[in-house]
Coordinates of C-alpha atoms and ligand atoms in Angstrom, one line a residue:
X1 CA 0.0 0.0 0.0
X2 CA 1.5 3.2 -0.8
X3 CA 1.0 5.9 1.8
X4 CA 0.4 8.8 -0.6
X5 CA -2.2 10.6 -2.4
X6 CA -4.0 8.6 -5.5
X7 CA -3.9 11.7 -7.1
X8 CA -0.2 12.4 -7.4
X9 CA 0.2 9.7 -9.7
X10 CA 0.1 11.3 -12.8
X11 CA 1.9 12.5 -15.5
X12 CA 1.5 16.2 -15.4
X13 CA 3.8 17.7 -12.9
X14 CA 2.3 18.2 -9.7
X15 CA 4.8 20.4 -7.7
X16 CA 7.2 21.4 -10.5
X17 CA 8.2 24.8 -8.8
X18 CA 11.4 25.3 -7.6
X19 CA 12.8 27.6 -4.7
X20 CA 13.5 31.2 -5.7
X21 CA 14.3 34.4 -4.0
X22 CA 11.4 36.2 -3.2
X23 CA 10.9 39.2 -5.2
X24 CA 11.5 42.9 -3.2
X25 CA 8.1 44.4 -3.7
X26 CA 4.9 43.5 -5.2
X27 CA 1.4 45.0 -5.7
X28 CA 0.0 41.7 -3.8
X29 CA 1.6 39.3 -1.7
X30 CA -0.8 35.8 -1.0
X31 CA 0.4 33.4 1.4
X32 CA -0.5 29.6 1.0
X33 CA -0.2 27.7 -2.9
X34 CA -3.5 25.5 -2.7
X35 CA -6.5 26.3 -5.2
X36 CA -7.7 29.6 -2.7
X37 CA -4.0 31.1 -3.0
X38 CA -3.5 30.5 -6.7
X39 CA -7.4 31.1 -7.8
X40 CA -6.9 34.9 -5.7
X41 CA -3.2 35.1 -7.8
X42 CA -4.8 34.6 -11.1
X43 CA -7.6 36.8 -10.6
X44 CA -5.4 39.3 -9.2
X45 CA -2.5 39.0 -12.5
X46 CA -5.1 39.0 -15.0
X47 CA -5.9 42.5 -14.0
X48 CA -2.6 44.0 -14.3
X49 CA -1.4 43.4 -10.9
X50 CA 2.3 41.7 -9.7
X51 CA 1.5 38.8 -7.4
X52 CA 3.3 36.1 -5.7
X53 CA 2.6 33.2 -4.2
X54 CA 4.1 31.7 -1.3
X55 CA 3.9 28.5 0.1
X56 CA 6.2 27.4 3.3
X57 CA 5.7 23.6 1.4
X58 CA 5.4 22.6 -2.1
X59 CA 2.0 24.2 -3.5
X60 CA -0.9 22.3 -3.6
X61 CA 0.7 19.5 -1.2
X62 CA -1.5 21.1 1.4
X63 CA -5.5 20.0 1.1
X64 CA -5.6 21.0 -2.5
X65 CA -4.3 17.4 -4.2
X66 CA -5.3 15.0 -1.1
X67 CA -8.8 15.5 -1.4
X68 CA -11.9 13.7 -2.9
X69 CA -12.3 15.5 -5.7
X70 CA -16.4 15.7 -4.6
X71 CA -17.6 19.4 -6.2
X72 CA -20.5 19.7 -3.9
X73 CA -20.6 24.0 -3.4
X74 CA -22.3 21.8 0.5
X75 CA -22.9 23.6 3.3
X76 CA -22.3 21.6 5.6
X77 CA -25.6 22.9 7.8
X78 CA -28.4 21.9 6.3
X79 CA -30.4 24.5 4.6
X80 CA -33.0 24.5 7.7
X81 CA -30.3 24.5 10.1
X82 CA -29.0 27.4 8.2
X83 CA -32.5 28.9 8.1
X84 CA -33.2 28.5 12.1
X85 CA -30.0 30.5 12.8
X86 CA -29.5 33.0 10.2
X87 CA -33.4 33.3 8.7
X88 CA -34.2 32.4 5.4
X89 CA -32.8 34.4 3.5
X90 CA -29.7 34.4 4.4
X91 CA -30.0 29.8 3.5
X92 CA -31.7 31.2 0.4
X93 CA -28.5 32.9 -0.9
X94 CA -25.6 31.0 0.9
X95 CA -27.2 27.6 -1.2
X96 CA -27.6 29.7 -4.4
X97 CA -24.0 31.0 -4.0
X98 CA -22.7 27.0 -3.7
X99 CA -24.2 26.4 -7.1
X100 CA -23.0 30.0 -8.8
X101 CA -19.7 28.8 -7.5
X102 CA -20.3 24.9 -8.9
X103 CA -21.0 26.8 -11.8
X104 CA -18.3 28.5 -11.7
X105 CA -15.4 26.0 -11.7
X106 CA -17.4 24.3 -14.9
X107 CA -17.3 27.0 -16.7
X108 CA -13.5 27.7 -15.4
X109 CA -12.2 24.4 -16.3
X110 CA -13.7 24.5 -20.2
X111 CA -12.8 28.0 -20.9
X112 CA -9.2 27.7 -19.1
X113 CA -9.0 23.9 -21.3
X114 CA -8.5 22.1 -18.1
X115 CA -8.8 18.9 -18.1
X116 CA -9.2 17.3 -14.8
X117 CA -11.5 14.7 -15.7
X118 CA -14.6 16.6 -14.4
X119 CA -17.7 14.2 -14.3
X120 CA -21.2 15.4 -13.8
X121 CA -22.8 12.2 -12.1
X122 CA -25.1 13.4 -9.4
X123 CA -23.9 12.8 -5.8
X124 CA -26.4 9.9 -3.8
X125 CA -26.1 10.3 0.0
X126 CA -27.4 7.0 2.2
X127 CA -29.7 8.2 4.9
X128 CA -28.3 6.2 8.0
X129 CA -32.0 5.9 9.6
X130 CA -35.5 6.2 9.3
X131 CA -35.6 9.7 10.6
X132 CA -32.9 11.0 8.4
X133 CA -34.7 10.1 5.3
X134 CA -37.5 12.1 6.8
X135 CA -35.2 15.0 7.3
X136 CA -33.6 14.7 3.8
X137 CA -37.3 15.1 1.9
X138 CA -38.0 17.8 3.8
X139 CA -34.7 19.3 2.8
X140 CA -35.2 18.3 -0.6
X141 CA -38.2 20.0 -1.0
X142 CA -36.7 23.5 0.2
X143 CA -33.6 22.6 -1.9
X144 CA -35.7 22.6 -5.1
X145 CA -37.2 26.0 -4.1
X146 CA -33.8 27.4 -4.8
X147 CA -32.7 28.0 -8.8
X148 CA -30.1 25.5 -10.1
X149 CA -30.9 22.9 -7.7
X150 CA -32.0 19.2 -8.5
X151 CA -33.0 17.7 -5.7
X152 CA -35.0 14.3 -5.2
X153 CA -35.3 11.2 -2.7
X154 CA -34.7 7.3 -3.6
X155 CA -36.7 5.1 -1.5
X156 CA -35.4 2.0 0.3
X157 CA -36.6 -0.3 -2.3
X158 CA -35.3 1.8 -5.0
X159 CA -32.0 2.3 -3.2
X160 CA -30.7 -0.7 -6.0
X161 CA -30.8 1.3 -8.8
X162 CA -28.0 3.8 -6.9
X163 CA -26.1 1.7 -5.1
X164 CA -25.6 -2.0 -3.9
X165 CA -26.2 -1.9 -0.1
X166 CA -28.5 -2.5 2.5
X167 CA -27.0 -0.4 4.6
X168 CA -29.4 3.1 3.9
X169 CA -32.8 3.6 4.5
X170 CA -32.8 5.1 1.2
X171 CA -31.4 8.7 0.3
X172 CA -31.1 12.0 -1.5
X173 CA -29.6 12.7 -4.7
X174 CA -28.7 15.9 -5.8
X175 CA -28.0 15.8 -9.6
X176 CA -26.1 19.4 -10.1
X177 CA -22.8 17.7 -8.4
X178 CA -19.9 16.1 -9.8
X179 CA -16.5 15.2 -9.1
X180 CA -13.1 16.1 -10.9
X181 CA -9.3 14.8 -10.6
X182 CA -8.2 16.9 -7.5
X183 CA -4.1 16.6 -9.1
X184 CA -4.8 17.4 -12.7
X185 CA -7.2 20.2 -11.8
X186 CA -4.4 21.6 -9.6
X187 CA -1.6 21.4 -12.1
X188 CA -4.5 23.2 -14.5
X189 CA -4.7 25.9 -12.2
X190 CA -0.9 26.9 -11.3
X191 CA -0.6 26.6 -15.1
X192 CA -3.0 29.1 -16.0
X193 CA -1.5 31.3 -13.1
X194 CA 2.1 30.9 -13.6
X195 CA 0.9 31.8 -17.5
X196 CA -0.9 34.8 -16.3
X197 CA 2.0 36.2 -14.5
X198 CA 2.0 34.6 -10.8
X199 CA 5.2 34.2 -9.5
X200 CA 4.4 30.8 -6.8
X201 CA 7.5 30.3 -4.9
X202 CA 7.8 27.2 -2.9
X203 CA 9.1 26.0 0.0
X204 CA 9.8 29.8 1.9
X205 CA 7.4 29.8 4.9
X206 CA 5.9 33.6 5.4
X207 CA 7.1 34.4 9.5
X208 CA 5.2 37.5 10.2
X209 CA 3.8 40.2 8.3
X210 CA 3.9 44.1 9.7
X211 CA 3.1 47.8 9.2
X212 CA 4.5 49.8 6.7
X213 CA 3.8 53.2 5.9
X214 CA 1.0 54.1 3.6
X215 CA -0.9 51.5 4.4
X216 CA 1.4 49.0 2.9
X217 CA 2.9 45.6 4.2
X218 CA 6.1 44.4 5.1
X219 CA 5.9 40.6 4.6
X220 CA 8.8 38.7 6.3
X221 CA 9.9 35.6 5.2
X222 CA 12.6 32.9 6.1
X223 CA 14.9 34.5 3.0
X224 CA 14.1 38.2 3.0
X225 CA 10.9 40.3 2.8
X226 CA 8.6 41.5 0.2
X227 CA 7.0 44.9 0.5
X228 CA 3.6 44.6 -0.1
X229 CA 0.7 46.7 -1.7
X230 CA -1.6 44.3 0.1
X231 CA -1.6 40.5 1.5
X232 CA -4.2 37.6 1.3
X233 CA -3.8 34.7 3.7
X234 CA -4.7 31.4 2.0
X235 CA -3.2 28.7 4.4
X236 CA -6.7 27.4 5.8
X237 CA -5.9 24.7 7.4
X238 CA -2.0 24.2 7.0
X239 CA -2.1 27.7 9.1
X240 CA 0.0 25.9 11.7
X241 CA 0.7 27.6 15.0
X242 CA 4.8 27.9 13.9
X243 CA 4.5 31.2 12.4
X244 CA 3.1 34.4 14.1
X245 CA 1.8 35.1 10.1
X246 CA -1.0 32.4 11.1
X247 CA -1.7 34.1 15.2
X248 CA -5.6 35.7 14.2
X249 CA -6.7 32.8 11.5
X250 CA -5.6 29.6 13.9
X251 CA -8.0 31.3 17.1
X252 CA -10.4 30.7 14.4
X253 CA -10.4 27.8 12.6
X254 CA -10.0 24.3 13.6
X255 CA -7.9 21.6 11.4
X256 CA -9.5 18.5 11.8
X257 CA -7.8 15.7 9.9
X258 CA -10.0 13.4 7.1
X259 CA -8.7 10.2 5.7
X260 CA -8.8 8.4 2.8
X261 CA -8.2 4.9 1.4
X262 CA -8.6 3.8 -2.6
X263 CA -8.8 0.3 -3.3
X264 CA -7.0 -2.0 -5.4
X265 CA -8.6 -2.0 -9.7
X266 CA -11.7 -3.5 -9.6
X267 CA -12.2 -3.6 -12.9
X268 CA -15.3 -0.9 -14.1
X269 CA -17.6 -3.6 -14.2
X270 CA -17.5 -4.8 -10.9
X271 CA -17.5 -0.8 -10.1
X272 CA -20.4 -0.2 -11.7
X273 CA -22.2 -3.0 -10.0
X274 CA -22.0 -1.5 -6.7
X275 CA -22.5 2.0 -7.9
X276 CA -24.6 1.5 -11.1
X277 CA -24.9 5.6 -11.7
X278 CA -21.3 5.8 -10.9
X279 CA -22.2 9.0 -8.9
X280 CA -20.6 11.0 -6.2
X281 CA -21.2 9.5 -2.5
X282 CA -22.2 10.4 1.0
X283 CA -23.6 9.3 4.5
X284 CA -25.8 11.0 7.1
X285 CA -23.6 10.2 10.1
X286 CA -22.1 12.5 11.9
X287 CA -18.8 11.2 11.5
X288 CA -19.7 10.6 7.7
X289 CA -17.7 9.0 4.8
X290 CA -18.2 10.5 1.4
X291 CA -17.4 7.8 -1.3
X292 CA -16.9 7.5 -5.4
X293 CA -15.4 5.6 -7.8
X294 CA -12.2 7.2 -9.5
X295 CA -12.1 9.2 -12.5
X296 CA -11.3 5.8 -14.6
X297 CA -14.5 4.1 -12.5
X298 CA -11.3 1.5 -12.1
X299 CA -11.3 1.8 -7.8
X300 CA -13.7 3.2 -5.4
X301 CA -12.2 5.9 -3.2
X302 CA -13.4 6.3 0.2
X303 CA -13.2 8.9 2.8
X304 CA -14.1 10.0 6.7
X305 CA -12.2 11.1 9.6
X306 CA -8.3 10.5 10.1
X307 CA -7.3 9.6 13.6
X308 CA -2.9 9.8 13.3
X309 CA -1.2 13.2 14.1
X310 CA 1.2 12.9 11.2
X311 CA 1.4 10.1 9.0
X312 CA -1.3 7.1 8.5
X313 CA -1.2 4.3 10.5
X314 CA -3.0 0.9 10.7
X315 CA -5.6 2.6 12.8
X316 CA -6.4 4.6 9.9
X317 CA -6.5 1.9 7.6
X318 CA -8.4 -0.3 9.2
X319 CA -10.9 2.2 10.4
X320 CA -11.6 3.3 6.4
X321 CA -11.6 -0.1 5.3
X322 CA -14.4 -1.4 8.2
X323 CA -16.6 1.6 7.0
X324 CA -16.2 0.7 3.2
X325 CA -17.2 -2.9 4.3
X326 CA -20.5 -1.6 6.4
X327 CA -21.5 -0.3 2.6
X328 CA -20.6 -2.7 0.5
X329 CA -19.5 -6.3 2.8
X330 CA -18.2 -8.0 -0.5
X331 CA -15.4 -6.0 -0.2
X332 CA -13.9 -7.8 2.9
X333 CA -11.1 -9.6 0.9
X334 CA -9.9 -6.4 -1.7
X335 CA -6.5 -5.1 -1.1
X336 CA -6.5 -1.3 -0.4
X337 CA -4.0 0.9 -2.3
X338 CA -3.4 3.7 -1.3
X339 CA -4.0 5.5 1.8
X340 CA -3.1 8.9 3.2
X341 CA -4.7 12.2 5.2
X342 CA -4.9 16.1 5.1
X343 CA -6.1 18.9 7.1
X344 CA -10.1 20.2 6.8
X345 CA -10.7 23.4 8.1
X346 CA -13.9 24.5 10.3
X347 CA -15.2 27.7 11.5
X348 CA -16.9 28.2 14.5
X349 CA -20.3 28.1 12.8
X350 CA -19.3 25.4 9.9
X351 CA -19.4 28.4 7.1
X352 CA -17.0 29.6 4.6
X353 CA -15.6 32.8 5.3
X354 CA -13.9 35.7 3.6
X355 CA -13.0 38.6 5.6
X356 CA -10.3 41.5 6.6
X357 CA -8.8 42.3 9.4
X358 CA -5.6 45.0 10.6
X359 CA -5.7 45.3 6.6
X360 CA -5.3 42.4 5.0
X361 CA -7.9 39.5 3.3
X362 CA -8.0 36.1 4.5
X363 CA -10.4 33.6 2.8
X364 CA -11.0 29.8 4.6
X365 CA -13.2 27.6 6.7
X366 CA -14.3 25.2 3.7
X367 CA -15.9 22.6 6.0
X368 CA -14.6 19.8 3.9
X369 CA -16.1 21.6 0.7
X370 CA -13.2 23.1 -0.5
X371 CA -13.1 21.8 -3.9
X372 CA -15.9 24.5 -5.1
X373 CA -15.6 26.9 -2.5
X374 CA -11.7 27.7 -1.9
X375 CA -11.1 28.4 -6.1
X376 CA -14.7 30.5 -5.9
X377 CA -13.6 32.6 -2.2
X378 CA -9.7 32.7 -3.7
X379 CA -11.3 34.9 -6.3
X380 CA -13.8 36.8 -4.7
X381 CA -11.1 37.8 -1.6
X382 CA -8.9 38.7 -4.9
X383 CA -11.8 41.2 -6.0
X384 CA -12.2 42.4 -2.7
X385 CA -9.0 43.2 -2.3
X386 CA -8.9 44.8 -5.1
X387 CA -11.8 46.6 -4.9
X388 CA -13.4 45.5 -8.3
X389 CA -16.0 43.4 -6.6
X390 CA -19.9 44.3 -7.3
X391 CA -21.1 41.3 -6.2
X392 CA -19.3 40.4 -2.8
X393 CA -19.8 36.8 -1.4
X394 CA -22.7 36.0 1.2
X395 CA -19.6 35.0 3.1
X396 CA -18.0 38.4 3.2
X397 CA -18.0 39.6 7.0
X398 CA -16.7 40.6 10.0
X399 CA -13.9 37.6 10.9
X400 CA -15.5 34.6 12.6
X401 CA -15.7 34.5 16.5
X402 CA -12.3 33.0 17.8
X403 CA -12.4 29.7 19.9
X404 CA -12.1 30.4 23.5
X405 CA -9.1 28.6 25.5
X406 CA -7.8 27.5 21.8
X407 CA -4.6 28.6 19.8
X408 CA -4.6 26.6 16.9
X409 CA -4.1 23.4 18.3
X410 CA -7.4 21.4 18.3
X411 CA -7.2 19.2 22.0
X412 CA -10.7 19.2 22.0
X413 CA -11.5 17.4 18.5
X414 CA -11.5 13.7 20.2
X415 CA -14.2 14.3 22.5
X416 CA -16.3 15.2 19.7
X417 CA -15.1 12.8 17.5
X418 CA -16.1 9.9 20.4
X419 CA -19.3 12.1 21.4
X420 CA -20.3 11.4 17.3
X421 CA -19.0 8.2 16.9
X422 CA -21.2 7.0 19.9
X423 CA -24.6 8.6 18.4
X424 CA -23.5 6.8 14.9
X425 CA -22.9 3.3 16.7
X426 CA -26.7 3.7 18.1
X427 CA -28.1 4.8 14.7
X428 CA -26.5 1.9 13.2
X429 CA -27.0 -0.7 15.9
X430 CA -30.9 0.0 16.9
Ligands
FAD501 C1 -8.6 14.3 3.0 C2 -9.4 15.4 2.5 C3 -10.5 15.2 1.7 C4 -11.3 16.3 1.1 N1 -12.3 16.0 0.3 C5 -13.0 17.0 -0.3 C6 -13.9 16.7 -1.3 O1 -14.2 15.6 -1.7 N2 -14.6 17.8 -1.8 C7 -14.4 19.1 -1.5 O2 -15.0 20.0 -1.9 N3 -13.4 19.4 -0.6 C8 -12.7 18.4 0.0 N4 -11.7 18.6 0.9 C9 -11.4 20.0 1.2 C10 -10.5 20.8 0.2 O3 -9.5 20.0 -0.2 C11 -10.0 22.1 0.8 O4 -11.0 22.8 1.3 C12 -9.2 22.9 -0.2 O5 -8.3 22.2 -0.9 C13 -8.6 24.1 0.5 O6 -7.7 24.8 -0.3 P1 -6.8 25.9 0.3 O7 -6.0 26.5 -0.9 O8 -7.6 26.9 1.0 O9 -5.9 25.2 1.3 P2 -4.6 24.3 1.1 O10 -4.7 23.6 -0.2 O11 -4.5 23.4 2.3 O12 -3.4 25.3 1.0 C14 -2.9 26.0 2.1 C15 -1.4 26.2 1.9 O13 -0.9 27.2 2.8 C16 0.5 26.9 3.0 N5 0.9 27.6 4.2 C17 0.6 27.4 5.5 N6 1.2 28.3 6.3 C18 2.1 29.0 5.5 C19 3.0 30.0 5.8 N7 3.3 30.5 7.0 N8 3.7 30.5 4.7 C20 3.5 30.1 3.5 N9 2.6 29.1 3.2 C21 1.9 28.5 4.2 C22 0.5 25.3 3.2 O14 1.8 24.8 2.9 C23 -0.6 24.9 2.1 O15 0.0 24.5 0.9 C24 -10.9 17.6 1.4 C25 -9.8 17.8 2.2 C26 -9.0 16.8 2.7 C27 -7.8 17.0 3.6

């Protein structure tokens, strides 16, 4: 089993950019290489502006090429969760802004000639119990009230047609999402930046940024600094707790880790016999795992929390491969892969944010729905910043509430994590 992303395998060059010295001034300095920090640096160089890009790793080796490649445009509350705290209008616009934003990266990767393999299959997602069936028709009802949205239930003794398990009481799809080749859509995307102007410098971590006069910047980095017209912060959940650059954002936003496992080559046949639509995947537990065949329909990927600090260990393993066997028990004896883990960054309230603070943009807090949302806020913080923007986001605000007694480093996450795997073991097991 190799212990590294699926998605690196591939012939395009994933992290092709060398170490340079960075550059003495520039109109815009962003900090962190994953799609947010590149999507803000092309949007920013294809108005005239100097940008760099500077990632303390390789870019793109953060969340950006280790996820699912699931382009949901989800929030993660549902839309009458959203509607209890924030009124209806408010879950009107945030869900219409996830499917301009799906939109969006469609319409991105054909123009820009991207091709990352982007499949439009629908995404199915199991409801684990009676109830939550009952809460996914209501939500597919209010769902459908919103433009772009395609929402409808499969009963239980439907459930064949999607997918080969017992294991849901039936489910929602939602038809407008698909899924894309996380690595080849990131190699797109640095290319059409680096094309555009970008300079993405790699391995320099950003130490601190300070006050310079006129309003401008002084960013400081491990090999000299940059002065800087204005700064974007793009390191969401690789925002560490190293670097004072990262003190207001890590109060802020919690790093949890996900996991994920691909199996050995089925074959496409024996793939499309457990997932006959060959869709996107999901689950309503609380610790869920979101599921799809790969781009070749060749292995099924699956995902869900991680549990190891660094890298992957049995634990992790064995943990992804029991849940793929609750879906689909056939599966006991198949070999699995690859396996490996990244960072998924939550806000206090589970929303997206984009906001300013002591002068400078920061744009995070994807909930695991990054795919859609970091390329979409990486270019509306962009606009902002520039101030060019006449449609801001719905996610533009004042910055989220910190965490109180918390510094970036997330002690708290298992309590939750056994709190929600307790409730999950009662849905499953009543
Ligand atoms: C396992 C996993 C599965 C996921 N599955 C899905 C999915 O199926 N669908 C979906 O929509 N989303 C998914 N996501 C979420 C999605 O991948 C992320 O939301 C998205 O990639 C975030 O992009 P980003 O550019 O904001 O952050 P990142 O790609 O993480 O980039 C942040 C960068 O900042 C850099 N950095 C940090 N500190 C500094 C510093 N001081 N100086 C310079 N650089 C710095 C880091 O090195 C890093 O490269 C998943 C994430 C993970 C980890």
């Amino acid at each position: 089993m190799k212990e590294s992303a699926y998605w690196w395998d591939i012939d395009e060059k994933l992290f092709p950019i060398g170490e340079r010295p960075p550059p003495k001034k520039s109109d815009f300095v962003v900090v962190g290489g994953g799609y947010t920090g590149l999507s803000a640096g092309l949007t920013l160089a294809r108005q005239g502006k100097s940008v760099v890009v500077i990632d303390s790793g390789k870019p793109g080796f953060g969340a950006s090429t280790r996820n699912g490649g699931i382009c949901s445009g989800q929030i993660r509350l549902s839309h009458s969760a959203l509607t209890k705290i924030y009124g209806v209008s408010f879950a009107d616009e945030a869900y219409a802004e996830g499917i301009e934003a799906r939109l969006d990266l469609t319409k991105f990767c054909n123009e820009e000639n991207i091709d990352c393999q982007f499949q439009m299959t629908g995404r199915f997602t199991g409801a684990m119990s009676k109830g939550d069936y009952d809460l996914q028709l209501k939500e597919t009802d209010r769902l459908n009230n919103i433009d772009g949205h395609k929402a409808f239930m499969v009963s239980k003794h439907n459930q064949g047609k999607e997918i080969a398990t017992d294991l849901f009481y039936g489910g929602m799809v939602r038809d407008e999402i698909g899924g894309f080749h996380p690595g080849k859509f990131f190699a797109g995307l640095l290319k059409r930046a680096e094309e555009a102007g970008v300079i993405v410098i790699s391995d320099l971590p950003v130490l601190e940024i300070k006050n310079e006069k006129e309003g401008k910047k002084i960013v400081i980095t491990a090999k000299g600094q940059i002065s800087a017209g204005k700064v974007i912060i793009a390191t969401n959940a690789y925002t560490g707790t190293e670097y004072k650059v990262g003190k207001f954002l890590r109060k802020r936003l919690v790093p949890a880790k996900s996991a994920i496992i691909v199996t050995e080559n089925l074959g496409v046949d024996y793939v499309k016999k457990l997932m006959p639509k060959l869709r996107m995947y999901g689950d309503t537990s609380n610790l869920y795992s979101y599921f799809r065949p790969t781009p070749d329909r060749k292995r099924i990927l699956l995902g869900s929390r991680g549990f190891d600090k660094i890298e992957v260990t049995n634990r992790t393993v064995n943990y992804l491969k029991r849940k793929l066997c609750l879906i689909f028990p056939e599966l006991f004896n198949v070999k699995i892969d690859y396996c490996w883990q990244g960072n998924v960054g939550f806000t206090r309230p589970q929303l997206p944010v984009i906001f300013e603070h002591d002068e400078i943009f920061y744009a995070a807090g994807y909930a695991g729905s990054g795919t859609v949302w970091a390329r979409w806020l990486g270019k509306k913080a962009a606009e902002i910043a520039m101030g060019t923007s006449n449609r801001k986001s719905i996610f533009y605000a004042s910055p989220p509430q910190s965490i109180p007694f918390y510094d970036g480093n997330p002690w708290f996450l298992p309590i939750y994590q056994y709190y929600f795997a307790f409730k999950d073991w009662i849905k499953i097991n009543r």
